[in-house]
Coordinates of C-alpha atoms and ligand atoms in Angstrom, one line a residue:
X800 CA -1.8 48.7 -50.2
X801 CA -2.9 45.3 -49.5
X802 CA -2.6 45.0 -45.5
X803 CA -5.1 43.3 -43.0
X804 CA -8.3 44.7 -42.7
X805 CA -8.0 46.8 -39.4
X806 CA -11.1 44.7 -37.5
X807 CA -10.1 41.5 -39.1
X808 CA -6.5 42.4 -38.0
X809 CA -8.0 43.3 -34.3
X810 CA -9.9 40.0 -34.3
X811 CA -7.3 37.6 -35.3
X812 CA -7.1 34.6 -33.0
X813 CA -5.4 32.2 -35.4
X814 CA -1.8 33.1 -34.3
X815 CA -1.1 29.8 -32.5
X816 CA 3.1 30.9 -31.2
X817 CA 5.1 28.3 -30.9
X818 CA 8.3 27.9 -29.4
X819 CA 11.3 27.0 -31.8
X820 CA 15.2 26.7 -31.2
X821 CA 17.1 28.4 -34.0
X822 CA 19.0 25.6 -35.9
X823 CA 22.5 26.9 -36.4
X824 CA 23.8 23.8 -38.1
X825 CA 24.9 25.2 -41.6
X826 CA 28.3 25.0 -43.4
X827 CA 30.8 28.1 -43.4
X828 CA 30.3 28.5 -47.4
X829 CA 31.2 32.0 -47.6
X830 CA 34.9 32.7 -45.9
X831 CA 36.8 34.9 -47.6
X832 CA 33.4 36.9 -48.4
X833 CA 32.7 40.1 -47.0
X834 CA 28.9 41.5 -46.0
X835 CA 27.7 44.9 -46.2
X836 CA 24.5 46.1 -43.4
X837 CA 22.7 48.8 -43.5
X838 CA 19.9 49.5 -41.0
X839 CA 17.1 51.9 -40.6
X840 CA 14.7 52.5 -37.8
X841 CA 14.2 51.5 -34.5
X842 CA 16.2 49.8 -31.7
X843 CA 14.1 46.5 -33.0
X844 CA 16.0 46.7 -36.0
X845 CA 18.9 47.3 -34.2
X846 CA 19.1 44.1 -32.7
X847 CA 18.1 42.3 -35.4
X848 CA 20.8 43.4 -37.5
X849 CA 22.8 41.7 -34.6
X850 CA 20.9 38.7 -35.1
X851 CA 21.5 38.6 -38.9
X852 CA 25.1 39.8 -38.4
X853 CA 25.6 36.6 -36.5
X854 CA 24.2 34.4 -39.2
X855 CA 26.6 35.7 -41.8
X856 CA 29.8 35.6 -39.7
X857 CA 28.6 32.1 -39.0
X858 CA 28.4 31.4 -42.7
X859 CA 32.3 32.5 -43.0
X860 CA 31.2 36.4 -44.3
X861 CA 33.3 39.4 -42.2
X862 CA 31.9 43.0 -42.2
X863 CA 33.0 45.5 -44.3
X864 CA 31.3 49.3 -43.9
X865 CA 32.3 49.8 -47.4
X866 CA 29.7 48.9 -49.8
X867 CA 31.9 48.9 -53.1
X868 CA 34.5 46.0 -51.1
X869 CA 31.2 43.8 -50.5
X870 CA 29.8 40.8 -51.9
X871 CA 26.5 40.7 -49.9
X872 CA 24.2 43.7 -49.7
X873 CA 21.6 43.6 -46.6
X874 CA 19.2 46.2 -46.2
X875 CA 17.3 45.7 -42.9
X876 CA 14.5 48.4 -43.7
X877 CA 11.7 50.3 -41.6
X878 CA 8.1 51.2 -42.9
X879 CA 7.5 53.7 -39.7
X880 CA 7.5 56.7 -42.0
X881 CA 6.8 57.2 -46.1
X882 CA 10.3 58.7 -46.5
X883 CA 11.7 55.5 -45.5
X884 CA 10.3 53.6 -48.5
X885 CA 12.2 56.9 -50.4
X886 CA 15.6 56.0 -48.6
X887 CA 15.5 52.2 -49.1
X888 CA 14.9 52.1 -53.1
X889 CA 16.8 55.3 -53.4
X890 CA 20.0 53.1 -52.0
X891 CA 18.9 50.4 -53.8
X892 CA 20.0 52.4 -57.0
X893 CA 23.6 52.8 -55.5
X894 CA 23.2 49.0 -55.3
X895 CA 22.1 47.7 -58.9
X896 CA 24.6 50.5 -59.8
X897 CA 27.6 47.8 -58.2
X898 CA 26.2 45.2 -59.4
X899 CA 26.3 46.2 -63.0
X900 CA 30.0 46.3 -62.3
X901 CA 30.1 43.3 -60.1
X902 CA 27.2 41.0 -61.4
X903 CA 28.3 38.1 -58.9
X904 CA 27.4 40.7 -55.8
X905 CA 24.2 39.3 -53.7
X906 CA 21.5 41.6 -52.6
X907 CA 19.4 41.0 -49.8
X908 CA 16.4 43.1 -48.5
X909 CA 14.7 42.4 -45.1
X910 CA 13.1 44.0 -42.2
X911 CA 9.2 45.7 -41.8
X912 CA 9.5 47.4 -45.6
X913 CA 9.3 43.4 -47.2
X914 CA 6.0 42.7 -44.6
X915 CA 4.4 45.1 -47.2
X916 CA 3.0 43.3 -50.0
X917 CA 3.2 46.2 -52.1
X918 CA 6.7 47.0 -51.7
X919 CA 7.4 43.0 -52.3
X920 CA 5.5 43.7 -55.4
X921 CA 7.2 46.4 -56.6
X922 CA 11.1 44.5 -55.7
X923 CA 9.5 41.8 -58.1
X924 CA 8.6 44.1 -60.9
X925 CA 11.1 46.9 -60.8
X926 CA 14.2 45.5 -59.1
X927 CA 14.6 42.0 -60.2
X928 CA 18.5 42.0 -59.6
X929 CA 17.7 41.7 -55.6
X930 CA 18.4 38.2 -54.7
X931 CA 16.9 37.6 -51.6
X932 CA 13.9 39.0 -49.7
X933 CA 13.1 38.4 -46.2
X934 CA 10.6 39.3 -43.6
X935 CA 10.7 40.2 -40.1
X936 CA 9.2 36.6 -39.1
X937 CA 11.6 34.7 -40.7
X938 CA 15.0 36.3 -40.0
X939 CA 16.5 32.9 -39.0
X940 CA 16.1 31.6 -42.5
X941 CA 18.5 34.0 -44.2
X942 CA 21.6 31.5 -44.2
X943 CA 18.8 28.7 -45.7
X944 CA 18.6 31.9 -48.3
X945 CA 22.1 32.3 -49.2
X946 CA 23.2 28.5 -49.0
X947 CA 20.4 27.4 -51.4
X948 CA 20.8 30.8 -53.5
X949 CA 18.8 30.1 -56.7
X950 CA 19.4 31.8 -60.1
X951 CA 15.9 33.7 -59.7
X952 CA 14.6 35.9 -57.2
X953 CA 13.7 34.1 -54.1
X954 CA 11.2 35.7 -51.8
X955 CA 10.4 34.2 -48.8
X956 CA 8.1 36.4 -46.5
X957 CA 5.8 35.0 -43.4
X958 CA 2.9 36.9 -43.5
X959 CA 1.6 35.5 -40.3
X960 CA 4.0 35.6 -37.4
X961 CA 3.9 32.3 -35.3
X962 CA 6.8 31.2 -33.6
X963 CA 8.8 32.6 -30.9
X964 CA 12.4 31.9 -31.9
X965 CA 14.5 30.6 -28.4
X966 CA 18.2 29.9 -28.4
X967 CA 19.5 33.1 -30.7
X968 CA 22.7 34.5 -31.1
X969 CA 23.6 37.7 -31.8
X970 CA 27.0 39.7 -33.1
X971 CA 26.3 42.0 -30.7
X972 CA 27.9 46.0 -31.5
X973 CA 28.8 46.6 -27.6
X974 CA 30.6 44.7 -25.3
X975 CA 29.1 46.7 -22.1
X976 CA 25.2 46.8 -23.4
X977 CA 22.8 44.6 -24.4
X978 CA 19.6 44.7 -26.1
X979 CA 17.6 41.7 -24.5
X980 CA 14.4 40.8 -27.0
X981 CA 11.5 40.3 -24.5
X982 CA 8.7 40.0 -27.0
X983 CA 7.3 40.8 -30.2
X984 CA 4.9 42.8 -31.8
X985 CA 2.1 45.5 -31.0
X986 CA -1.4 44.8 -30.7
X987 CA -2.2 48.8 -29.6
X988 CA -3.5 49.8 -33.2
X989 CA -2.7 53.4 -33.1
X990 CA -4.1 54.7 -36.4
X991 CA -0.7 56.3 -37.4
X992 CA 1.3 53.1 -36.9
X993 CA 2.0 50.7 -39.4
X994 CA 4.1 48.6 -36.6
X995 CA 1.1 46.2 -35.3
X996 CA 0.9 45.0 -39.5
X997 CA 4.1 44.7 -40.1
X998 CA 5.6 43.3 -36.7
X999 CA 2.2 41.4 -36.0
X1000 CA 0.6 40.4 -32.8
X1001 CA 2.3 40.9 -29.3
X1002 CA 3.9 37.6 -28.3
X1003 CA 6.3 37.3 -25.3
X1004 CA 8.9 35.5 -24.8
X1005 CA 8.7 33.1 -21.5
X1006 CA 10.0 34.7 -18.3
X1007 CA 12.7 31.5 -18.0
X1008 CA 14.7 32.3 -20.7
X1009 CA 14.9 35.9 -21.0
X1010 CA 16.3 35.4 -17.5
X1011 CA 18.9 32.8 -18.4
X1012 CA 19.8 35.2 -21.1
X1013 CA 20.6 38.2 -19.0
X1014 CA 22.7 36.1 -16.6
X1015 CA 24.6 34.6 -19.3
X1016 CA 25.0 38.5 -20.3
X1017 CA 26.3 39.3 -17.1
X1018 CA 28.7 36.4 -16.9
X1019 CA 30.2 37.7 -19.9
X1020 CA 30.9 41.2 -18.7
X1021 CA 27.9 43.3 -19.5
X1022 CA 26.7 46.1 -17.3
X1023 CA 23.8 47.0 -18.9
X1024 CA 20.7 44.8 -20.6
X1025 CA 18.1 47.1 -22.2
X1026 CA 14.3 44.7 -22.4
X1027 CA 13.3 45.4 -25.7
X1028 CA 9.6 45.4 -27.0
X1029 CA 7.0 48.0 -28.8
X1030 CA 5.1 47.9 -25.7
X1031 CA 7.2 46.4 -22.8
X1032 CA 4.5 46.9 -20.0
X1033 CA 2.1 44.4 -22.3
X1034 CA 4.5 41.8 -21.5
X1035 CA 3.2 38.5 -20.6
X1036 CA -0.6 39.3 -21.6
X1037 CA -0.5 37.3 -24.1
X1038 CA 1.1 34.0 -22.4
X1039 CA -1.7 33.7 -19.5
X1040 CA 1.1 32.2 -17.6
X1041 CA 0.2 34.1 -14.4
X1042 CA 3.1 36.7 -15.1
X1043 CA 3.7 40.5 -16.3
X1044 CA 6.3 42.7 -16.9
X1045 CA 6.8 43.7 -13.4
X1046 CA 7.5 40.1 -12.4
X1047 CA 9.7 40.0 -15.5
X1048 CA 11.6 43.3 -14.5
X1049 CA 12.4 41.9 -10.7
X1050 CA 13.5 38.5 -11.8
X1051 CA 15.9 40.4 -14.0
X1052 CA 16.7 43.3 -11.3
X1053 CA 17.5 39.9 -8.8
X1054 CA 20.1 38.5 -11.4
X1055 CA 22.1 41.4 -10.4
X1056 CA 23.4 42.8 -13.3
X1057 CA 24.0 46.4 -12.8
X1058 CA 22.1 48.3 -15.1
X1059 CA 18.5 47.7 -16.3
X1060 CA 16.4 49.5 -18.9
X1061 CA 13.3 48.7 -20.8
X1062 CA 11.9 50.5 -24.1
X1063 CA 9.2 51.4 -25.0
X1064 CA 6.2 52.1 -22.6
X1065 CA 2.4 51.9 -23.7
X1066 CA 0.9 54.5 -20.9
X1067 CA -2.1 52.4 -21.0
X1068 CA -0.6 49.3 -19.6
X1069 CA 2.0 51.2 -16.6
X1070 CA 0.5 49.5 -13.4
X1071 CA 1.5 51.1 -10.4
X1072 CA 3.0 47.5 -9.1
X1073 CA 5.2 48.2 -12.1
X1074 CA 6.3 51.7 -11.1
X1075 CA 6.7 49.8 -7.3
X1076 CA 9.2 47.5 -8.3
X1077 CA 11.3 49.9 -10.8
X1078 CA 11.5 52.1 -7.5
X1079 CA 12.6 48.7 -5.3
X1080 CA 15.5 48.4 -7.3
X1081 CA 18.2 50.1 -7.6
X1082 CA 19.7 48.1 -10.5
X1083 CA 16.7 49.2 -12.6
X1084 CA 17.5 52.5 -13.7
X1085 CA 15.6 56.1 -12.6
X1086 CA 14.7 56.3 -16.7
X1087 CA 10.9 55.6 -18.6
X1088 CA 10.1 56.7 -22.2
X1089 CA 6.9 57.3 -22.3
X1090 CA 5.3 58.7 -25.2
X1091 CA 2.5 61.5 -25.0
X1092 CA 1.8 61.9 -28.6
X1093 CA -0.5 64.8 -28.4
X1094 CA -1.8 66.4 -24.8
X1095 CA -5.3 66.9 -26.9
X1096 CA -8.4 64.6 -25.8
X1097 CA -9.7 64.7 -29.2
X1098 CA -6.8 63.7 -31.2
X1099 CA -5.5 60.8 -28.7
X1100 CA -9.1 59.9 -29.4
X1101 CA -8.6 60.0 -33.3
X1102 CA -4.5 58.8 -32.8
X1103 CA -6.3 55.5 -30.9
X1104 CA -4.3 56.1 -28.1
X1105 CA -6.6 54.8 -25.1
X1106 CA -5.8 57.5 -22.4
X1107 CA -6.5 60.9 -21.8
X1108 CA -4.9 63.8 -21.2
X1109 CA -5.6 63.7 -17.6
X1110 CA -4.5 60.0 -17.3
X1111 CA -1.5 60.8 -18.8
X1112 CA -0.6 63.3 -16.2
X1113 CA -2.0 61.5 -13.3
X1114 CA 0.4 58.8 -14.2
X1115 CA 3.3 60.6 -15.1
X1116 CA 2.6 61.9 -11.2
X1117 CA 2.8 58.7 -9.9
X1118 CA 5.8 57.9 -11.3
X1119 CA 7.7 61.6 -10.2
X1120 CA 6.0 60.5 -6.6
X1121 CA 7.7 57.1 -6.1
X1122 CA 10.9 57.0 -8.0
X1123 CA 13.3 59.6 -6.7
X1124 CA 15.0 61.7 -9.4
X1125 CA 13.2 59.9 -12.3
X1126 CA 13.6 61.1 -15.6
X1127 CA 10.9 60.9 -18.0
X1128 CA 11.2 61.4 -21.7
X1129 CA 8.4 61.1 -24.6
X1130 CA 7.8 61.3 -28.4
X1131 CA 4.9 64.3 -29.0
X1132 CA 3.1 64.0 -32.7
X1133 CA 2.1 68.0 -33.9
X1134 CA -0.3 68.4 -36.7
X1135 CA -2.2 65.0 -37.0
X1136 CA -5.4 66.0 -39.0
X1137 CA -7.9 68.1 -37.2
X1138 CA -5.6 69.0 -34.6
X1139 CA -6.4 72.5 -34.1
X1140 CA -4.5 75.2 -32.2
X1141 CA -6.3 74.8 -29.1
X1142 CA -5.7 70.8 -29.5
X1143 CA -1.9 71.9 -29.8
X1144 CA -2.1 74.5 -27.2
X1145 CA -3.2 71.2 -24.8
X1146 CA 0.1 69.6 -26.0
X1147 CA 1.8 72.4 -24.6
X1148 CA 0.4 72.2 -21.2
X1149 CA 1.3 69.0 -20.9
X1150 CA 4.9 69.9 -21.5
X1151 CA 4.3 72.8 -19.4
X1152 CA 3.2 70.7 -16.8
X1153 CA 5.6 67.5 -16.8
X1154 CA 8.9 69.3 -18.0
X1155 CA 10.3 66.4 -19.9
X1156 CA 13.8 65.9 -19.3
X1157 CA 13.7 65.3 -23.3
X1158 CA 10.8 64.6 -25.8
X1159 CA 11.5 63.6 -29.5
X1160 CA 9.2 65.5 -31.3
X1161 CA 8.0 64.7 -35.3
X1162 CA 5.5 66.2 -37.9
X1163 CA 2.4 63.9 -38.7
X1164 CA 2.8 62.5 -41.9
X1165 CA 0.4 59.9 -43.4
X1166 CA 1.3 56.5 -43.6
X1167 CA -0.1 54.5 -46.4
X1168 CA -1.8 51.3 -45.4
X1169 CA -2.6 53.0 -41.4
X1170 CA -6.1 53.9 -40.7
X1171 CA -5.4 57.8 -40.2
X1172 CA -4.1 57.9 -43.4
X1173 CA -7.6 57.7 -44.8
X1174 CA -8.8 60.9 -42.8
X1175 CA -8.0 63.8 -44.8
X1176 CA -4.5 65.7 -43.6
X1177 CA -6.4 68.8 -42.9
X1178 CA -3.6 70.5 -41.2
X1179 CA -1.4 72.9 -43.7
X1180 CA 2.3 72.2 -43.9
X1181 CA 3.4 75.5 -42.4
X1182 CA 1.0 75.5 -39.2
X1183 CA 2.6 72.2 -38.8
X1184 CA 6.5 73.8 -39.1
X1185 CA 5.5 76.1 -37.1
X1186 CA 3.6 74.2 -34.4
X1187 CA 6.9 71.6 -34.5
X1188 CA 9.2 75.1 -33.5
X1189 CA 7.0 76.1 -30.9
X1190 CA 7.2 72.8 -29.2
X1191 CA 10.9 72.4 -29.8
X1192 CA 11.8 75.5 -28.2
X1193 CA 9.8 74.6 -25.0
X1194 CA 11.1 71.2 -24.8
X1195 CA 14.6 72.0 -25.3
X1196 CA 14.4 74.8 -23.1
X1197 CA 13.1 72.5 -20.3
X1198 CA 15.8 69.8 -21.3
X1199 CA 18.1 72.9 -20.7
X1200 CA 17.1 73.3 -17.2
X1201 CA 17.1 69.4 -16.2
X1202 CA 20.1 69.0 -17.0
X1203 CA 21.0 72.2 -15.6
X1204 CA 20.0 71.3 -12.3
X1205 CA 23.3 68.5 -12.3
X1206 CA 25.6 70.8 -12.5
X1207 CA 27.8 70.8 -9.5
X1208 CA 26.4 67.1 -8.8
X1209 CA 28.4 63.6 -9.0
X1210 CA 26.7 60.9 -11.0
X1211 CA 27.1 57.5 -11.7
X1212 CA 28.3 57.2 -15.3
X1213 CA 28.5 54.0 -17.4
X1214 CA 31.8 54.5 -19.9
X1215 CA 30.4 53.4 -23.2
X1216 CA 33.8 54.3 -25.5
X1217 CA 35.4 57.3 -27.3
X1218 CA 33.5 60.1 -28.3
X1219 CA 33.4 59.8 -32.2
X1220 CA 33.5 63.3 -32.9
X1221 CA 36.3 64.0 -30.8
X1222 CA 38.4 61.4 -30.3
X1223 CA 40.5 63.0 -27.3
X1224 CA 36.8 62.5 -25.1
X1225 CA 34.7 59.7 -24.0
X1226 CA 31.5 59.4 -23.5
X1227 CA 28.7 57.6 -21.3
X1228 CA 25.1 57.6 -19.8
X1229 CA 24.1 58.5 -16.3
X1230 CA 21.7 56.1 -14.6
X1231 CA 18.9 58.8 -16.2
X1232 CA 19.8 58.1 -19.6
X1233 CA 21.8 61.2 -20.2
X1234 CA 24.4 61.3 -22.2
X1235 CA 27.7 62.9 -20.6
X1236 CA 31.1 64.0 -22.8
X1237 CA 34.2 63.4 -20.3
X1238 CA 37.6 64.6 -21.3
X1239 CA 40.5 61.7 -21.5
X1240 CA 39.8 58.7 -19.3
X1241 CA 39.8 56.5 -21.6
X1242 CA 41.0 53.5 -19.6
X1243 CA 37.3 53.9 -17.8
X1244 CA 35.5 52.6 -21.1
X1245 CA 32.9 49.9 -19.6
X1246 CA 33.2 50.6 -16.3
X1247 CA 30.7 53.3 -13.8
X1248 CA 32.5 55.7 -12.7
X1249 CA 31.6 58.3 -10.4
X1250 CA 31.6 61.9 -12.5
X1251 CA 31.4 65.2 -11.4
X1252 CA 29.0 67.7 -14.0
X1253 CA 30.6 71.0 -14.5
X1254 CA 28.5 71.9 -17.6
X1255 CA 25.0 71.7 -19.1
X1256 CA 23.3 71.8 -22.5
X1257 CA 20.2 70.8 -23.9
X1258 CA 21.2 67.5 -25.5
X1259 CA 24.1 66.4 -23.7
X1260 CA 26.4 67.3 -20.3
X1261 CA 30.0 68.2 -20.0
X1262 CA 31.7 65.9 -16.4
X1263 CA 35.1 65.2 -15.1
X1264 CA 36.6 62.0 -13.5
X1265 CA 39.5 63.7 -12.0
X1266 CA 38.4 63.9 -8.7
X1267 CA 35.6 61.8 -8.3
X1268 CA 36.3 58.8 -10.9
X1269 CA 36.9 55.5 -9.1
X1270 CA 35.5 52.7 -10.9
X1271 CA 33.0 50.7 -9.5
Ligands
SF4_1279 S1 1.8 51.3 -29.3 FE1 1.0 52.4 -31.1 S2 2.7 53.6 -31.9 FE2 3.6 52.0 -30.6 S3 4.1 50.3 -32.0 FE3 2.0 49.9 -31.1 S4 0.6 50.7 -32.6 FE4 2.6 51.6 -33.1

């Protein structure tokens, strides 16, 4: 795979970001046309499927979720995992499939998956009925795409990121929450992660207008902005404007929207001021993901994560200590290679001794193109399964008794909407990020409401309004 030499990548000092308004002045060609999008991955992608979303609607497309009524195919993809590469070309096929039948149908491709060149490569040799490839720099240029639509395959990919877009508009999927964009990229080089190649440098966005966003959010009825980054508490490094992420998170907390996240924590850049002003504010919510990865010394040595075990839990203490009823979840990697079962049995101490309130837990599988993909995968596949069951139990068991220990408790609950499943319930998240199934009430959707919880499980609560649910 050709990506950035790792120390070259490290060293690079020739991203200059600029600052750039997103020109939306382009004609409403395509009314009458509908769009098909399909994302994978993260929460990043999330958004930017509602900044592409917003691009197309402005173009005159509407959405359809039915891929056989559209006449634009977008596939914002993710390269986090192997498999994903496996998902995207194996839809792809359902898609050159339609287009047989419907040669006039477009096909776009965008997203982490076309920052690889190889993947670009193989889209240019093996799938040359895809129209349009796009990057994850260059997401603004998508209507340019479609507007000046050539009869060949146009591929337009910025392998160096360098601007930090202002002024963007998003078709956002709630009405209640927000995902707020607060800067871009990784620079952490975790030898697992293909993120800091295909997302690039971290580069923040300026304190100013994240801020104007989240008031503008807030005059339009949200309750809830979520700060989005790969590493939030890295915020502002990168700007030397005298500023960090706990300056960001009280200028946002003092705009007095009601509910504030952030995802995802680096435990290598939490500063206690940061944990200081997340307890000041009550408008920032009890809630921090903060990954572990492995409780083993030796293999957060090999993973590159910069903190030790006993760092870890020192400052997973800090944070129990100054935020009252906190809850902390994390994302735990079993069978990296040479992870033995004494490196694993550290893992489990660590859940042992911070009793995550949830932890999303995954099998190490090489990534092509990442530095640990070079050391041999030493680890068989069954130790692995069974290392991954060993872990689940634990952590669900401990999810168990967190949320166990609400029964019988009132809560503050933010209404998101219906419960898809079951469509006499509703559904929302308590101030600790947990979700809670409601029967009826569904005049409450968008508001808090105060909810009583009369049962537990291990992913989810069961909580009535009937007593307890005024608005507020
Ligand atoms: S912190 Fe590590 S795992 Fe997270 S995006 Fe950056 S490189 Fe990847």
């Amino acid at each position: 795979m050709n990506l950035p030499d790792l120390k070259e990548a490290k060293k690079r000092t020739d991203i200059k970001v600029t600052e750039k308004q997103v020109n939306y002045h382009f004609p409403s060609a395509f009314i009458g046309k509908k769009y098909f999008l399909r994302t994978y991955g993260c929460q990043m992608n999330v958004h930017d499927s509602e900044e592409i979303k917003k691009y197309l609607e402005m173009l005159g497309f509407t959405e359809t979720t039915i891929l056989e009524e559209s006449d634009l195919v977008v596939l914002n993809t993710c390269a986090i995992r192997e498999n994903a590469h496996d998902k995207v070309f194996g839809y792809l096929g359902r898609c050159k499939h339609l287009k047989r039948e419907k040669p006039e149908l477009l096909i776009a491709i965008g997203g982490c998956m076309s920052q690889e060149e190889n993947v670009v490569e193989e889209i240019k040799t093996k799938h040359p009925y895809v129209d349009i490839v796009f990057g994850t720099h260059n997401i603004s240029e998508l209507p340019k795409l479609l507007l000046e639509k050539k009869d060949k395959q146009q591929i337009e990919v910025y392998s160096i990121e360098g601007d930090v877009y202002e002024g963007i508009q998003y078709s956002r999927d709630s009405k209640i929450t927000a995902w707020v964009d607060i800067m871009y990229g990784c620079d952490k080089f975790c030898t697992y992660c293909i993120v800091p190649y295909t997302r690039g440098k971290e580069r923040s966005r300026k304190l100013e207008n994240i801020v104007v966003e989240v008031e503008e959010l807030k005059q339009n009825g949200y309750k809830e902005v979520t700060l989005l980054g790969q590493n939030v508490n890295a915020y502002g490094r990168d700007l030397n404007l005298g500023y960090d992420f706990k300056d960001l998170l009280e200028k946002v907390a003092l705009t007095g929207i009601e509910r504030v996240r952030f995802v995802t924590s680096h435990p290598w850049n939490f500063t206690s001021e940061m944990i200081d002003v997340i307890a000041k504010y009550d408008n920032i919510m009890p809630y921090i993901h903060l990954p572990l990865q492995s409780g083993s010394d030796a293999i957060l040595k090999l993973m590159g994560r910069r903190y030790t075990k006993e760092e870890y839990i020192s400052l997973f203490h800090s944070i129990k200590e100054k935020i009252p009823n906190v809850s902390i979840t994390t994302d735990i990697i079993v069978g990296f290679p040479n992870e033995t079962e004494e490196d694993f049995l550290e893992t489990l101490d660590v859940v042992n001794t911070c009793k995550f309130d949830s932890a999303f837990t995954f099998i190490y599988s090489p990534r092509e193109g990442t530095p640990a993909s070079l050391i041999k995968d030493n680890v068989t596949m069954k130790t692995k399964e069974s290392r991954l069951r060993r872990l689940n139990e634990l952590v669900n068991a401990y999810s168990l008794e967190a949320n166990k220990r609400l029964v019988g408790s009132i809560v503050p609950v933010l209404i998101l909407g219906e419960n898809e499943k079951d469509k006499k319930r509703i559904y929302g998240y308590t101030d600790t990020m947990k979700l809670v199934n409601i029967d009826g009430g569904h005049d409450l959707i968008g508001k808090i409401v105060q909810v009583k919880i009369i049962d537990a499980k291990s992913f989810s609560l069961d909580g009535e309004t009937e007593k307890v649910g005024e608005a507020i």
